Short mmCIF file of C-alpha atoms in Angstrom, two decimals:
data_model
loop_
_atom_site.label_atom_id
_atom_site.label_comp_id
_atom_site.label_asym_id
_atom_site.label_seq_id
_atom_site.Cartn_x
_atom_site.Cartn_y
_atom_site.Cartn_z
CA UNK A 1 -31.19 8.55 5.92
CA UNK A 2 -32.17 6.44 2.99
CA UNK A 3 -32.18 2.70 3.61
CA UNK A 4 -33.23 -0.51 1.93
CA UNK A 5 -34.08 -3.65 3.86
CA UNK A 6 -34.16 -7.15 2.50
CA UNK A 7 -35.24 -9.11 5.56
CA UNK A 8 -34.41 -12.56 4.21
CA UNK A 9 -30.71 -13.35 3.92
CA UNK A 10 -31.33 -16.83 2.49
CA UNK A 11 -34.38 -18.40 0.91
CA UNK A 12 -34.69 -21.97 -0.32
CA UNK A 13 -37.49 -23.00 -2.63
CA UNK A 14 -38.23 -26.12 -4.61
CA UNK A 15 -37.98 -26.00 -8.36
CA UNK A 16 -41.39 -25.14 -9.77
CA UNK A 17 -42.56 -23.44 -6.61
CA UNK A 18 -43.47 -19.79 -6.42
CA UNK A 19 -41.09 -17.20 -5.05
CA UNK A 20 -41.43 -13.87 -3.30
CA UNK A 21 -38.42 -11.83 -2.20
CA UNK A 22 -39.14 -8.93 0.08
CA UNK A 23 -37.81 -5.40 -0.13
CA UNK A 24 -38.72 -2.45 2.05
CA UNK A 25 -37.28 1.01 1.76
CA UNK A 26 -37.13 4.18 3.77
CA UNK A 27 -36.77 7.26 1.60
CA UNK A 28 -37.67 10.89 2.02
CA UNK A 29 -38.40 11.34 -1.67
CA UNK A 30 -40.29 9.68 -4.48
CA UNK A 31 -38.13 6.68 -5.24
CA UNK A 32 -37.39 4.67 -8.28
CA UNK A 33 -36.73 1.04 -7.61
CA UNK A 34 -34.76 -1.78 -9.12
CA UNK A 35 -34.11 -5.45 -8.69
CA UNK A 36 -30.74 -6.83 -9.74
CA UNK A 37 -29.50 -10.41 -9.82
CA UNK A 38 -25.91 -11.51 -9.29
CA UNK A 39 -24.59 -14.97 -10.05
CA UNK A 40 -21.35 -15.98 -8.30
CA UNK A 41 -18.39 -14.02 -9.66
CA UNK A 42 -20.59 -12.09 -12.04
CA UNK A 43 -21.82 -8.54 -12.31
CA UNK A 44 -25.24 -7.16 -11.48
CA UNK A 45 -27.91 -7.82 -14.06
CA UNK A 46 -31.02 -5.65 -14.09
CA UNK A 47 -34.19 -7.72 -13.69
CA UNK A 48 -36.75 -4.92 -13.64
CA UNK A 49 -37.34 -1.35 -12.63
CA UNK A 50 -40.11 0.92 -11.45
CA UNK A 51 -40.01 4.61 -12.15
CA UNK A 52 -43.64 5.66 -12.41
CA UNK A 53 -47.00 4.50 -13.74
CA UNK A 54 -48.30 0.98 -13.37
CA UNK A 55 -47.19 -0.33 -10.00
CA UNK A 56 -46.89 -3.91 -11.25
CA UNK A 57 -43.83 -4.20 -13.43
CA UNK A 58 -42.67 -7.10 -15.53
CA UNK A 59 -39.04 -7.96 -15.96
CA UNK A 60 -36.81 -10.46 -17.63
CA UNK A 61 -36.73 -14.20 -16.88
CA UNK A 62 -40.41 -14.22 -15.84
CA UNK A 63 -39.97 -11.99 -12.80
CA UNK A 64 -42.38 -9.29 -11.72
CA UNK A 65 -42.49 -6.82 -8.84
CA UNK A 66 -45.17 -4.68 -7.28
CA UNK A 67 -44.57 -1.22 -5.87
CA UNK A 68 -46.74 -0.55 -2.83
CA UNK A 69 -46.23 3.02 -1.69
CA UNK A 70 -48.38 2.60 1.45
CA UNK A 71 -46.15 -0.26 2.61
CA UNK A 72 -42.88 1.16 1.24
CA UNK A 73 -42.32 -2.18 -0.43
CA UNK A 74 -41.18 -3.49 -3.78
CA UNK A 75 -41.37 -7.27 -3.56
CA UNK A 76 -40.08 -9.48 -6.32
CA UNK A 77 -42.11 -12.48 -7.43
CA UNK A 78 -41.90 -15.39 -9.81
CA UNK A 79 -44.70 -17.96 -10.20
CA UNK A 80 -42.46 -20.95 -10.94
CA UNK A 81 -38.78 -21.01 -10.05
CA UNK A 82 -36.18 -22.72 -12.22
CA UNK A 83 -32.90 -24.16 -10.97
CA UNK A 84 -31.07 -21.49 -12.99
CA UNK A 85 -32.67 -18.78 -10.83
CA UNK A 86 -30.33 -19.66 -7.96
CA UNK A 87 -28.34 -16.48 -7.37
CA UNK A 88 -28.23 -13.45 -5.10
CA UNK A 89 -30.91 -10.82 -5.57
CA UNK A 90 -30.51 -7.17 -4.69
CA UNK A 91 -33.15 -4.52 -4.30
CA UNK A 92 -31.93 -1.00 -4.99
CA UNK A 93 -33.54 2.40 -4.60
CA UNK A 94 -32.67 5.80 -6.00
CA UNK A 95 -34.17 9.25 -6.24
CA UNK A 96 -33.35 12.41 -8.13
CA UNK A 97 -33.47 14.30 -4.85
CA UNK A 98 -30.55 12.22 -3.62
CA UNK A 99 -28.39 12.59 -6.67
CA UNK A 100 -29.54 9.42 -8.40
CA UNK A 101 -27.10 7.20 -6.59
CA UNK A 102 -28.47 3.79 -5.77
CA UNK A 103 -28.79 2.47 -2.24
CA UNK A 104 -28.72 -1.30 -2.18
CA UNK A 105 -30.22 -3.81 0.18
CA UNK A 106 -28.02 -6.48 1.71
CA UNK A 107 -29.20 -9.07 -0.79
CA UNK A 108 -31.12 -12.33 -0.59
CA UNK A 109 -29.44 -15.57 -1.61
CA UNK A 110 -31.85 -17.85 -3.38
CA UNK A 111 -31.25 -21.58 -3.34
CA UNK A 112 -33.35 -23.85 -5.53
CA UNK A 113 -33.73 -27.48 -4.61
CA UNK A 114 -34.72 -30.09 -7.14
CA UNK B 1 -26.97 -6.22 -26.08
CA UNK B 2 -24.57 -3.40 -25.16
CA UNK B 3 -22.33 -4.09 -22.20
CA UNK B 4 -20.23 -2.21 -19.70
CA UNK B 5 -16.75 -3.70 -19.86
CA UNK B 6 -14.37 -3.72 -16.91
CA UNK B 7 -10.71 -4.65 -16.85
CA UNK B 8 -8.97 -6.39 -15.28
CA UNK B 9 -11.34 -8.94 -13.81
CA UNK B 10 -8.92 -9.62 -10.96
CA UNK B 11 -6.14 -7.48 -9.57
CA UNK B 12 -3.79 -8.30 -6.72
CA UNK B 13 -1.67 -5.48 -5.42
CA UNK B 14 0.57 -4.76 -2.48
CA UNK B 15 -0.52 -2.35 0.20
CA UNK B 16 0.58 1.18 -0.62
CA UNK B 17 0.64 0.62 -4.37
CA UNK B 18 -1.45 2.56 -6.85
CA UNK B 19 -4.08 0.76 -8.89
CA UNK B 20 -6.18 1.85 -11.82
CA UNK B 21 -9.42 0.08 -12.57
CA UNK B 22 -10.75 0.53 -16.06
CA UNK B 23 -14.25 0.64 -17.44
CA UNK B 24 -15.71 1.16 -20.89
CA UNK B 25 -19.30 2.35 -20.45
CA UNK B 26 -21.98 1.94 -23.08
CA UNK B 27 -21.24 4.42 -25.83
CA UNK B 28 -24.35 6.62 -25.71
CA UNK B 29 -24.55 6.72 -21.93
CA UNK B 30 -24.03 9.99 -20.13
CA UNK B 31 -23.87 9.11 -16.44
CA UNK B 32 -21.13 6.96 -14.96
CA UNK B 33 -20.71 5.43 -11.54
CA UNK B 34 -18.39 3.38 -9.40
CA UNK B 35 -19.71 1.12 -6.68
CA UNK B 36 -17.92 -1.39 -4.52
CA UNK B 37 -18.89 -4.52 -2.65
CA UNK B 38 -16.72 -5.74 0.17
CA UNK B 39 -17.07 -9.51 0.53
CA UNK B 40 -20.26 -10.35 2.38
CA UNK B 41 -21.42 -6.73 2.55
CA UNK B 42 -23.76 -4.44 0.67
CA UNK B 43 -23.02 -2.83 -2.66
CA UNK B 44 -21.98 0.74 -1.80
CA UNK B 45 -21.96 3.87 -3.91
CA UNK B 46 -18.58 5.51 -4.40
CA UNK B 47 -18.91 8.25 -7.01
CA UNK B 48 -21.02 9.53 -9.88
CA UNK B 49 -19.68 11.36 -12.91
CA UNK B 50 -21.49 13.45 -15.48
CA UNK B 51 -20.41 16.00 -18.03
CA UNK B 52 -16.75 15.36 -17.28
CA UNK B 53 -16.95 16.07 -13.61
CA UNK B 54 -17.85 14.39 -10.36
CA UNK B 55 -21.50 15.02 -9.54
CA UNK B 56 -21.51 13.26 -6.19
CA UNK B 57 -19.20 11.20 -4.03
CA UNK B 58 -19.63 9.21 -0.86
CA UNK B 59 -17.67 9.40 2.38
CA UNK B 60 -15.70 6.39 1.21
CA UNK B 61 -14.38 8.34 -1.78
CA UNK B 62 -11.61 10.20 0.01
CA UNK B 63 -8.47 11.84 -1.35
CA UNK B 64 -6.98 8.45 -2.15
CA UNK B 65 -9.57 7.94 -4.87
CA UNK B 66 -9.94 9.72 -8.18
CA UNK B 67 -11.88 9.18 -11.38
CA UNK B 68 -11.17 10.21 -14.90
CA UNK B 69 -12.63 9.93 -18.36
CA UNK B 70 -9.39 10.34 -20.27
CA UNK B 71 -10.47 9.78 -23.84
CA UNK B 72 -14.25 9.87 -24.14
CA UNK B 73 -14.66 6.12 -23.97
CA UNK B 74 -12.81 4.88 -20.89
CA UNK B 75 -13.79 5.68 -17.32
CA UNK B 76 -11.16 4.93 -14.70
CA UNK B 77 -11.00 4.67 -10.94
CA UNK B 78 -7.59 5.25 -9.38
CA UNK B 79 -6.65 4.36 -5.85
CA UNK B 80 -3.38 6.12 -5.05
CA UNK B 81 -2.13 4.15 -2.07
CA UNK B 82 -4.11 1.00 -1.48
CA UNK B 83 -5.02 -0.24 1.97
CA UNK B 84 -6.04 -3.71 3.04
CA UNK B 85 -9.60 -2.48 3.52
CA UNK B 86 -9.80 -1.48 -0.14
CA UNK B 87 -10.07 -5.17 -1.01
CA UNK B 88 -13.47 -5.50 -2.66
CA UNK B 89 -15.30 -6.04 -5.90
CA UNK B 90 -15.50 -2.75 -7.77
CA UNK B 91 -18.38 -2.24 -10.19
CA UNK B 92 -18.65 0.36 -12.88
CA UNK B 93 -22.12 1.35 -14.06
CA UNK B 94 -23.52 3.66 -16.69
CA UNK B 95 -26.88 4.92 -17.82
CA UNK B 96 -28.37 7.13 -20.49
CA UNK B 97 -31.01 8.42 -18.13
CA UNK B 98 -31.46 7.36 -14.53
CA UNK B 99 -34.97 6.06 -15.02
CA UNK B 100 -33.80 3.65 -17.68
CA UNK B 101 -31.85 1.71 -15.09
CA UNK B 102 -28.16 1.33 -14.65
CA UNK B 103 -26.07 -1.18 -16.55
CA UNK B 104 -23.34 -2.68 -14.42
CA UNK B 105 -20.10 -4.25 -15.53
CA UNK B 106 -18.93 -7.64 -14.33
CA UNK B 107 -16.65 -6.04 -11.78
CA UNK B 108 -12.98 -6.02 -10.87
CA UNK B 109 -12.03 -8.02 -7.82
CA UNK B 110 -9.26 -6.09 -6.09
CA UNK B 111 -7.20 -7.89 -3.47
CA UNK B 112 -4.74 -5.84 -1.44
CA UNK B 113 -2.07 -7.91 0.32
#
C-alpha cells in the first residue's frame, strides 16, 4: 500500500536558523510529490511540487525540496526560517497508476522561536 | 491568484441530518476532489471527479456520501445522514492537470452533535 511518513511530529527552530523537514514515501509507482503548508484554521497552500526533471525544486516563500529516488525521500528545506513560517507542513504523494489521488503524511508542526 | 472557494466555513448539524458542502473550483480546472481531515489526523482522500462522473472513491466514501456538479461551476459533497464520526474539516481541491499540483480550498469545518 502507498504510504507517506513524516517522522517528526513537532520541530522547533530559532528564527534565522536553517530548516529541514523529512518526508519518506513507499510507492509502487513513479510518484509525483508535493509539500503543502497549513496555518491554523486555513486551507492547504501548495509550497512546491516535483513531477519530473531536476530533482531539486524551488517553491514559494524561499522553500526548496530535493527528490532522492534511492532514499525514497523528498525533504523540505529552507536556509533561514522566519517567524511567519510557523505552521503545519504536509508532504503528499500521488501517482497516475493510483488514480492521482494524494496520500498525505501526518504532518510536521513547525514552531519558530525568536 | 485563482482560488477554490468553499462554503460554509463552519457547519454544525445534528446527527442524522443531511448536509451539503459547497465548493467552487477554479474555472478552467477539470479534476475535482474532496478530502477530509479529522482533528489531529491525516488528510484523507474521499473522492475524485472528472468529466461529470466519479473517477475514484475511497472506502470512507460509502452510500451516505454523494458528489455532484449541478451547474458547471459548483461541486458539492452531500452527506445524507450524518454521524458523529463525520465531524472533520472537509477540503475541496481542483486541478487542471495532476502534475500542476492541486489547489485546495480553505475547508469547511463540519461538527456533528
